[in-house]
Coordinates of C-alpha atoms and ligand atoms in Angstrom, one line a residue:
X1323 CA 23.8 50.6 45.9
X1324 CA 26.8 50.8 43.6
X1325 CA 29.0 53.5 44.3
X1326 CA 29.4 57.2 41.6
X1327 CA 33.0 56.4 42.3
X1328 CA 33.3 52.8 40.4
X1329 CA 34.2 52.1 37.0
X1330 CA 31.1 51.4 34.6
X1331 CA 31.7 47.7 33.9
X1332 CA 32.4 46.5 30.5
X1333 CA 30.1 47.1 27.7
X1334 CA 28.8 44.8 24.9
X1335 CA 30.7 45.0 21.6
X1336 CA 27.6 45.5 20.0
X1337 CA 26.2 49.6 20.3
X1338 CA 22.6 49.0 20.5
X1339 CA 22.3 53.1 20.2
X1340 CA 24.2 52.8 16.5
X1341 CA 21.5 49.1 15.7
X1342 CA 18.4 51.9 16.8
X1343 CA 19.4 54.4 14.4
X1344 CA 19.8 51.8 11.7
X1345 CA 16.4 50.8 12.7
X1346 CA 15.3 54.4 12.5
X1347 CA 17.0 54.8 9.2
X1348 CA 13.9 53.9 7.0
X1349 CA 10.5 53.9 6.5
X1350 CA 8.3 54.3 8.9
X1351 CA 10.6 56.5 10.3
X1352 CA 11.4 58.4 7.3
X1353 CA 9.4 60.5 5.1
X1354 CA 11.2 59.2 1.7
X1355 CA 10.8 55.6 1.2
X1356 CA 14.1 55.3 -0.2
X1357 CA 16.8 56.7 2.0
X1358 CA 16.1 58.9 4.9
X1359 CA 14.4 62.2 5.1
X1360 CA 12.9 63.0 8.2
X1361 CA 11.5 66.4 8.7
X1362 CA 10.1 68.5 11.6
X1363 CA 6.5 67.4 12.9
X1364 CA 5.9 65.1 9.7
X1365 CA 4.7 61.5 9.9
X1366 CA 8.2 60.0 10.0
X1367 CA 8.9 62.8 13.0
X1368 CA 5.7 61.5 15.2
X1369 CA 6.5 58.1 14.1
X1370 CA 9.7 58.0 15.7
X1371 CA 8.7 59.9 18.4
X1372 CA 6.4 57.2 19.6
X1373 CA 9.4 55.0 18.7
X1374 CA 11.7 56.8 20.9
X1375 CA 9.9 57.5 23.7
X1376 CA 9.2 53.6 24.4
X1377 CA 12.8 52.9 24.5
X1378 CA 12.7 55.7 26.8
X1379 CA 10.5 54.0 29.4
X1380 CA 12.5 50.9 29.1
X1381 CA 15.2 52.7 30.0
X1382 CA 13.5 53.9 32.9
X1383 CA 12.2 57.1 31.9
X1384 CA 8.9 59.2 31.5
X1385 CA 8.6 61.1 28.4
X1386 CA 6.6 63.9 27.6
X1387 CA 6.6 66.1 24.0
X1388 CA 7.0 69.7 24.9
X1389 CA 5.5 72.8 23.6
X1390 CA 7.7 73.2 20.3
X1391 CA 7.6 69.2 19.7
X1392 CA 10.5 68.8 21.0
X1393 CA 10.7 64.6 22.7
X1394 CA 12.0 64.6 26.5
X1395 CA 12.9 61.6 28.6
X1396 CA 13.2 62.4 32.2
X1397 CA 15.3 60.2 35.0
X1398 CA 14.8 61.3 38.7
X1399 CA 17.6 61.9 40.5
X1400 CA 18.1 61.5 44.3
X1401 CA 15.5 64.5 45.0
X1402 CA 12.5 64.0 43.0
X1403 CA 12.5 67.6 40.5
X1404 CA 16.4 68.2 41.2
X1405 CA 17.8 70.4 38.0
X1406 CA 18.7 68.2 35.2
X1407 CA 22.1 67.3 33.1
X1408 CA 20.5 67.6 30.0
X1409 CA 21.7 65.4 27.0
X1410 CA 20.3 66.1 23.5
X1411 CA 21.0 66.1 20.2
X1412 CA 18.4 66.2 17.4
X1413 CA 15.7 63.9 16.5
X1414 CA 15.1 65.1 12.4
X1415 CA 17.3 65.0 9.1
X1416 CA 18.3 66.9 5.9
X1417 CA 17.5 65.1 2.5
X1418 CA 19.0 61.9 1.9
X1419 CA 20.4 61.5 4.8
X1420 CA 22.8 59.4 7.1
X1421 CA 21.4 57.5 10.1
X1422 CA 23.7 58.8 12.6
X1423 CA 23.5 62.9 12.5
X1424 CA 22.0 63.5 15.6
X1425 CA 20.0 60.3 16.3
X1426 CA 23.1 59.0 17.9
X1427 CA 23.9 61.6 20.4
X1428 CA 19.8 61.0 21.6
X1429 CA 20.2 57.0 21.7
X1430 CA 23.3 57.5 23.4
X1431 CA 21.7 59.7 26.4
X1432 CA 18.8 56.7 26.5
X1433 CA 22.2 53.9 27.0
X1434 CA 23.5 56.5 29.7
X1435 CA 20.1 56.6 31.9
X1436 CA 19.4 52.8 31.3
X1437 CA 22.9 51.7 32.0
X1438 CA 22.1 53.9 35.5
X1439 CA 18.5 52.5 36.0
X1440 CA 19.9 48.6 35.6
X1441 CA 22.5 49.2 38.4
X1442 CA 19.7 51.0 40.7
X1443 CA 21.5 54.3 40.8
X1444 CA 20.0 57.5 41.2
X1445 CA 22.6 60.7 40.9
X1446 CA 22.6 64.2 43.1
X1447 CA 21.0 65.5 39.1
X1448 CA 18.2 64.1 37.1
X1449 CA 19.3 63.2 33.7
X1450 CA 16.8 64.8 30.5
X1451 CA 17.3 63.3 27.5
X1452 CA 16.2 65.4 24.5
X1453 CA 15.7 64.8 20.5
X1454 CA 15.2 67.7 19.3
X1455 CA 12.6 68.5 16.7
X1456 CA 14.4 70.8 14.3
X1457 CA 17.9 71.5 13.7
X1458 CA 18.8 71.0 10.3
X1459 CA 16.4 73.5 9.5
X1460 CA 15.4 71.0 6.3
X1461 CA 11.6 71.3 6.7
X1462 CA 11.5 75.0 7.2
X1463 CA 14.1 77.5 6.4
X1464 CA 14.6 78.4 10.4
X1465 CA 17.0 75.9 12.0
X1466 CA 17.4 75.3 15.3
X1467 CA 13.9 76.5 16.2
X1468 CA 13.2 74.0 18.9
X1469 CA 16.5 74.1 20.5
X1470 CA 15.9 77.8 21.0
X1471 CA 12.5 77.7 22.5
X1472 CA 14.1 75.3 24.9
X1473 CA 17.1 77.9 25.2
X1474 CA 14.5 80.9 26.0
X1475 CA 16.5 82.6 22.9
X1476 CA 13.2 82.7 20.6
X1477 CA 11.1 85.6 21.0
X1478 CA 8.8 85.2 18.1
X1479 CA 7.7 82.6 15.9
X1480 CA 7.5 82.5 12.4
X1481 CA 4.3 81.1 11.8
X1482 CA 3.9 82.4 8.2
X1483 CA 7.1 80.6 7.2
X1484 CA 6.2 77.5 4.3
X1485 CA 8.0 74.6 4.4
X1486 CA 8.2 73.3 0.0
X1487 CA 4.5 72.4 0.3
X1488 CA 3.4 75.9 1.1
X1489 CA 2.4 74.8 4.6
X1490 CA 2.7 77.1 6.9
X1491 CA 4.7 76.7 10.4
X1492 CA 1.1 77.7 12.3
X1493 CA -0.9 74.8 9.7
X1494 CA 1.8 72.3 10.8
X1495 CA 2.2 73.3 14.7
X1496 CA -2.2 72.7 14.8
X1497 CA -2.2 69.6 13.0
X1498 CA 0.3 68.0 15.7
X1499 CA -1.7 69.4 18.4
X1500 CA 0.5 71.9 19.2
X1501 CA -0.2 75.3 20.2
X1502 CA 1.8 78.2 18.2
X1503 CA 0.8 80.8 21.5
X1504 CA 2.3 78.0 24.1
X1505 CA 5.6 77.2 21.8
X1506 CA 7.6 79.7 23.9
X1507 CA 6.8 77.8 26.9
X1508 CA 9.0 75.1 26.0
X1509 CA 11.9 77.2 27.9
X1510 CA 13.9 75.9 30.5
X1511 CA 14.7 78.4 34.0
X1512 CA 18.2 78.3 34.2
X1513 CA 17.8 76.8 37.9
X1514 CA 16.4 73.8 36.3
X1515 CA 19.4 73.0 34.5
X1516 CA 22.6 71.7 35.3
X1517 CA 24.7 71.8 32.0
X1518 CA 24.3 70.2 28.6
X1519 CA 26.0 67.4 26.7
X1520 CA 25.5 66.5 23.7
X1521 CA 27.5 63.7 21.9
X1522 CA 27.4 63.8 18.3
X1523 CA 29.5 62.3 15.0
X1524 CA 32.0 64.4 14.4
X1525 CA 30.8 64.8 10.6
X1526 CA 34.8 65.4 9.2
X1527 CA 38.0 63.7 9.3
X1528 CA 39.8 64.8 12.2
X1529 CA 39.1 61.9 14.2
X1530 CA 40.0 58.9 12.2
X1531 CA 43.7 61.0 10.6
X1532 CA 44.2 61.3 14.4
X1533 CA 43.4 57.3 14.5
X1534 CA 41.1 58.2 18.1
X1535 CA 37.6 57.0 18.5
X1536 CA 36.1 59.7 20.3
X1537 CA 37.2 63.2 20.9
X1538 CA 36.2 66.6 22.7
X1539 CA 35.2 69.5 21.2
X1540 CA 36.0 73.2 22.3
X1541 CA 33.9 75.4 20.3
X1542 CA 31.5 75.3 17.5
X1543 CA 31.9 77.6 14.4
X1544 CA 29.5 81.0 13.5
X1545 CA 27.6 80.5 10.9
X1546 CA 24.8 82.6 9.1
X1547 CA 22.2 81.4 5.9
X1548 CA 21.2 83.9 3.7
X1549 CA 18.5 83.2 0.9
X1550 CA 19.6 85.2 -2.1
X1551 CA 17.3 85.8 -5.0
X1552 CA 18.2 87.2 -8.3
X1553 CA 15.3 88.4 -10.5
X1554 CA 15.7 88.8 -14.0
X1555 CA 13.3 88.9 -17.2
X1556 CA 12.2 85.7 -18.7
X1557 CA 12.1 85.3 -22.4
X1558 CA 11.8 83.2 -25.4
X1559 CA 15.4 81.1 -25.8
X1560 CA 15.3 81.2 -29.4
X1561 CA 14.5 85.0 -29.9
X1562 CA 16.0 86.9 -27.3
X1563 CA 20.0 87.7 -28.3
X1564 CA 22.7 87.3 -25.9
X1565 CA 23.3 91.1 -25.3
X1566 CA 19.7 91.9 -24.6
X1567 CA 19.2 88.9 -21.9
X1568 CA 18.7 89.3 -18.2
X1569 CA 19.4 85.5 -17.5
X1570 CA 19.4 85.5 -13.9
X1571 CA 20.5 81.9 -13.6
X1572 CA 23.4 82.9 -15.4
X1573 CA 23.9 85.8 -13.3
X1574 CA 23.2 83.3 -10.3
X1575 CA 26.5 80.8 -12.1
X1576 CA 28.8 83.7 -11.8
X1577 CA 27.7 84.6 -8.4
X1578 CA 28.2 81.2 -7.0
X1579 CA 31.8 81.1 -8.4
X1580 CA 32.6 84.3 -6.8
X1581 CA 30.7 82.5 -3.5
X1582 CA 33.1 80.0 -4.0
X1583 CA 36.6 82.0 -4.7
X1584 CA 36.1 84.4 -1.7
X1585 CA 35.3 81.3 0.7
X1586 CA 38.4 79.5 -0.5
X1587 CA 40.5 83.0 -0.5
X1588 CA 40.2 82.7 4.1
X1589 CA 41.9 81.1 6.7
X1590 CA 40.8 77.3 6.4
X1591 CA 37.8 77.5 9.2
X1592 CA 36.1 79.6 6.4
X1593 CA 33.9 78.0 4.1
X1594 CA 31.1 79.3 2.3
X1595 CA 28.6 77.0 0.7
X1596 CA 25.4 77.1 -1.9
X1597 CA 23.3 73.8 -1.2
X1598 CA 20.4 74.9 -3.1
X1599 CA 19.4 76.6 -6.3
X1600 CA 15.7 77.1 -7.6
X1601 CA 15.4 77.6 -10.9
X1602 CA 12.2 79.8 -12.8
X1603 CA 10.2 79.0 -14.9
X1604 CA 12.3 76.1 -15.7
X1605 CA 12.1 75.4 -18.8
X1606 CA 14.5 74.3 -21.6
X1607 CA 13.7 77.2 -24.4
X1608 CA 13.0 80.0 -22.0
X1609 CA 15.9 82.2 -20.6
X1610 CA 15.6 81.8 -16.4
X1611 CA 14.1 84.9 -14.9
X1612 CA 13.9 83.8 -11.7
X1613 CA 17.2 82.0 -9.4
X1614 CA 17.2 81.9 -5.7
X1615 CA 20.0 79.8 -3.8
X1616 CA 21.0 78.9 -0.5
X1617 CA 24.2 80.7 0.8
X1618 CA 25.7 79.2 4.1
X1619 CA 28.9 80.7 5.3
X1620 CA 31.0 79.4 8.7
X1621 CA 34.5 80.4 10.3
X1622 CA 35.7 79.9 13.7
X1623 CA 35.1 83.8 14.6
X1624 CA 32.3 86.1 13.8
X1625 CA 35.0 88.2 12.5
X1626 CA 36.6 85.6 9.5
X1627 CA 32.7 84.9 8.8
X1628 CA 31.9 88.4 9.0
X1629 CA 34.2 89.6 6.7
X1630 CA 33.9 87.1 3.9
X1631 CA 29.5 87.4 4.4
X1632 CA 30.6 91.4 3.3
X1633 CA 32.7 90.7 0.7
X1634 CA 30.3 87.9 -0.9
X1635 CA 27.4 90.7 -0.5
X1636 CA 29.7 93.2 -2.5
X1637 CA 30.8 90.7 -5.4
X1638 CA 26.6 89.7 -5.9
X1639 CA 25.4 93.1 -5.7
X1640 CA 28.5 94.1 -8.7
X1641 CA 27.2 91.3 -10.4
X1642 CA 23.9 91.8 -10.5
X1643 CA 24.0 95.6 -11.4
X1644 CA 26.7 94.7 -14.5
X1645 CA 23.9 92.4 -15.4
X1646 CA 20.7 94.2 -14.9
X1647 CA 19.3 91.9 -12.1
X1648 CA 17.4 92.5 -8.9
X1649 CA 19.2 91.5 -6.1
X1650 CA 17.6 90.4 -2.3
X1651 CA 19.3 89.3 0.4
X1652 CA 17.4 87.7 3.3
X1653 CA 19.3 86.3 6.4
X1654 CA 17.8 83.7 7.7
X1655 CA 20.1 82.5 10.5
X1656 CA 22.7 83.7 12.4
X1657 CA 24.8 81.5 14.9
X1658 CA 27.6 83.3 16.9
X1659 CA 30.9 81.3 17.5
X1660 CA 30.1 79.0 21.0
X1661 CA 32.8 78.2 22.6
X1662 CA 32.1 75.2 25.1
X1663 CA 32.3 75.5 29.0
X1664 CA 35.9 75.3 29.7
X1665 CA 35.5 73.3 32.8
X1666 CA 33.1 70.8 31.4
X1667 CA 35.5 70.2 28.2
X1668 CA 38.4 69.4 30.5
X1669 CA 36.6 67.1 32.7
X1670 CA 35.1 65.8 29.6
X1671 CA 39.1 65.6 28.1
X1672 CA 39.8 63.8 31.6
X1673 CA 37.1 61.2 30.9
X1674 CA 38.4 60.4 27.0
X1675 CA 41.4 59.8 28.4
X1676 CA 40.6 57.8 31.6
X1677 CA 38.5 55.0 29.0
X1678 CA 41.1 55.6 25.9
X1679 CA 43.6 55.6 27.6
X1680 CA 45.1 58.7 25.8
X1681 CA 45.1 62.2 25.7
X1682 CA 42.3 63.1 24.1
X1683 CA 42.2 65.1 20.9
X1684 CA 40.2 68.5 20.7
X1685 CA 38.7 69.8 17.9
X1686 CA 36.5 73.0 16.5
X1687 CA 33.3 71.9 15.4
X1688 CA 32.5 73.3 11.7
X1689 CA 28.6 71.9 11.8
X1690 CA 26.5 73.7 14.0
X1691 CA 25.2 71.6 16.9
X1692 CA 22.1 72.3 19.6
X1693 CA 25.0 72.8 22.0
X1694 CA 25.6 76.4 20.5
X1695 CA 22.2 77.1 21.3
X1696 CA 21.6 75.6 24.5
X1697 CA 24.9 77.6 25.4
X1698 CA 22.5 80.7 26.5
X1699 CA 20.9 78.7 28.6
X1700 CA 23.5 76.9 30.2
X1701 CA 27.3 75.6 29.9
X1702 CA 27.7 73.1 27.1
X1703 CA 30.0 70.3 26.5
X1704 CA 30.1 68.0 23.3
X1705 CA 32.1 64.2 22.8
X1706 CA 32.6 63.9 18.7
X1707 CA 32.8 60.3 17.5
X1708 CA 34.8 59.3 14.3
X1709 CA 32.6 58.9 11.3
X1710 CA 33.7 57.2 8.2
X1711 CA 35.8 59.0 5.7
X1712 CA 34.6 62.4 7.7
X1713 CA 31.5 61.6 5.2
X1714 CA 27.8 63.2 6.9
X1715 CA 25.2 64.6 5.2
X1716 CA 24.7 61.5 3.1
X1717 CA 23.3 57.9 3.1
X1718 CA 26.8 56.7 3.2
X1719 CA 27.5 57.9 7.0
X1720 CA 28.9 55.1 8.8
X1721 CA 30.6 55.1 11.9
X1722 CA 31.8 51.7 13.9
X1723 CA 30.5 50.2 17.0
X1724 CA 33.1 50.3 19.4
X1725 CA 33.4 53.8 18.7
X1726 CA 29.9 54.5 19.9
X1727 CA 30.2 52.4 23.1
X1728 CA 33.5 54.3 23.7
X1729 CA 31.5 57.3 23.6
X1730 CA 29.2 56.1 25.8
X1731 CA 31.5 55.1 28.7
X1732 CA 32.9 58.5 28.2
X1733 CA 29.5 59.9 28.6
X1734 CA 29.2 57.5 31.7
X1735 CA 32.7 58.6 33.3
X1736 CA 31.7 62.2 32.8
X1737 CA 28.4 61.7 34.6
X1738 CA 30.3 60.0 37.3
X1739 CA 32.7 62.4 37.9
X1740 CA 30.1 65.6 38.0
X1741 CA 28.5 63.7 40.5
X1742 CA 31.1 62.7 43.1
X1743 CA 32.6 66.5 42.2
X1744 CA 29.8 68.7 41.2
X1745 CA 30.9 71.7 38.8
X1746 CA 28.7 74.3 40.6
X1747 CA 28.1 74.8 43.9
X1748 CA 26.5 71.5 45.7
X1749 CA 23.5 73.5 46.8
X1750 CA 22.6 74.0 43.0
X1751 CA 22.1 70.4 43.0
X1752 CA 18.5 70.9 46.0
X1753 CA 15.5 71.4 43.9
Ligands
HGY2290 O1 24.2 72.5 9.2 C1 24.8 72.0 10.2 O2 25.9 72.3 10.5 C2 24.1 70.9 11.0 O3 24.3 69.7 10.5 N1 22.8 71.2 11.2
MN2291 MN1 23.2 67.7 10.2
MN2292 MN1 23.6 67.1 13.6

């Protein structure tokens, strides 16, 4: 049997994990048939699913889809049931999206186990491999839902939440066969876990300015969503006089340049963002009554994110009384800062630099990540890869091949190394 303490031999130029999620960049596997949209539990979701899980047999796998839909390959270890390294990342999409943006980090944990199957190896850990059904939050306004039901850090569903076709969570959850009063029992007992990795494009420009392929992240940044709605009275474009109007897309314009203007006022982790804007009725000779937008606002601390979320709240609710508007302000979401386990990071910094042969750069992550959820479960670690340009969130996400199988020997070192030097106590490792 080949020894934990050997180098992983060479890997192909080609990354087959990076030629999968081409392959899962299109239709069936996305809900658009131009461009890629795949969203929580839709047909593009289950499609892949099926999709995924094969690969994860051939890998040497079983697979199962837990309670909250979530798509989990298992790989014994020594002792059948041991606690599992878990290695995840998510499995859905926003709207017109890259190919890469979680996908990657899940075809990367199926290369790890079947580059361990094909040499016959079995470690003192079983390895899970999750996709994760929803992190982007982009069918329903909750993100992270599944990643927290795994975490044990959901204590209630929203079942009454609609995703834009007035479905409800509960409507969706039966049609896949999934039962909203057994969602919590996707949780994981600590004792079954070991730690989580999760490898994932680092979705900025850090990375290829610091000309490195791969690189280690030490925390990921807070960040909340709010959904803000501005109500004001609707009327006739062509009667109503400028001094009499309660435009409340107008209202909604000066709002998000304030938004903008107090996010670019912080230290440069702070950024504050409005992705979205609905506007009603929506018509071309009536004045808007009706504007609700997204408002997503990150720092590195809870404190930087804090105080910016206040001052936004002030500057929309002086707006909207100068203007006569109703004003709600509904939270949605609220990440703290994670910081990644220290000892995991360095052994993961140890590993960049054993296959790069260089130090290995660290960076904050600005994009939130499962990791920061699965953090309450467990300690986290995360290996960014360089993406093109920094560009994510768009069709135009590219990232290179070599850079992927860098990643994965990284991911393979790492795994190695915890295994001839466990990081907890080697009696954590008995089932
Ligand atoms: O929004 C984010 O940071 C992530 O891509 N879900
Ligand atoms: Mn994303
Ligand atoms: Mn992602």
């Amino acid at each position: 049997m080949p020894s934990l303490h050997g180098q992983p031999e060479a890997l192909p130029t080609d990354s087959r994990a990076v030629k999968r999620c081409d392959q899962l960049g299109a239709h069936p596997f996305s809900d658009t048939q131009d461009g890629l949209f795949r969203a929580y539990l839709s047909d593009a979701y289950k499609a892949t699913c099926t999709q995924v899980a094969q690969w994860m047999h051939e890998a040497g796998m079983t697979s199962r889809m837990d309670a909250a839909g979530n798509l989990i390959g298992r790989y014994e270890g020594q002792t059948p049931g041991a606690p599992a390294l878990l290695i995840g990342s998510h499995l859905d999409s926003v709207r017109n999206a890259g190919r890469y943006d979680g996908m990657l980090g899940v075809m990367l944990g199926i290369e790890v186990v079947a580059h361990f199957a094909a040499q016959g190896l079995r470690l003192p850990f079983a390895l899970e491999v999750i996709g994760f059904g929803d992190e982007e939050g982009s069918r329903f306004p909750t993100s992270m839902l599944t990643s927290r039901a795994v975490a044990g850090t959901l204590d209630a569903l929203p079942l009454d939440t609609v995703d834009a076709n007035g479905t409800t969570l509960r409507d969706v959850l039966h049609s896949n066969g999934l039962d909203p009063t057994r969602y919590l029992e996707a949780a994981y007992k600590p004792q079954q876990v070991l730690a989580y990795m999760e490898a994932h494009i680092e979705q900025g420009p850090v990375l290829e300015a610091a000309n490195m392929g791969v690189g280690v992240v030490t925390a990921i940044a807070a960040q909340y969503r709010f959904k803000v709605s501005m109500q004001g009275v609707a009327g006739h474009a062509g009667t109503m006089p400028m001094s009499l109007r309660k435009d409340a897309l107008a209202a909604a314009a000066q709002a998000i340049a304030a938004i903008e203007r107090i996010g670019a006022s912080g230290p440069e982790d702070l950024v504050a963002t409005v992705g979205q804007l609905f506007v009603g009725p929506g018509a071309s000779n009536v004045v808007p009554g009706q504007a609700t937008f997204s408002l997503d606002i990150r720092a590195g601390t809870a404190q930087v994110r804090d105080k910016a979320a206040a001052e936004i709240c002030a500057a929309l609710h002086t707006i909207a009384q100068q203007r006569g508007i109703t004003l709600a302000l509904e939270r949605q979401n609220d990440l703290p800062p994670t910081p990644c386990d220290p000892d995991l990071t360095e052994r993961l910094a140890t590993s960049v630099a054993r296959v790069t042969g260089h130090t290995a750069r660290r960076l904050v992550s600005g994009a939130g990540h499962d990791a920061m959820v699965m953090a309450a479960l467990t300690p986290v670690c995360m290996v960014f890869i360089r993406c093109k340009e920094g560009i994510s969130h768009n069709p135009a996400e590219a990232v290179r091949h070599d850079d992927a199988q860098q990643a994965l020997l990284v991911m393979l070192d790492f795994i190695r190394t915890l295994a001839a030097s466990p990081a907890q106590e080697p009696t954590e490792f008995s089932a």
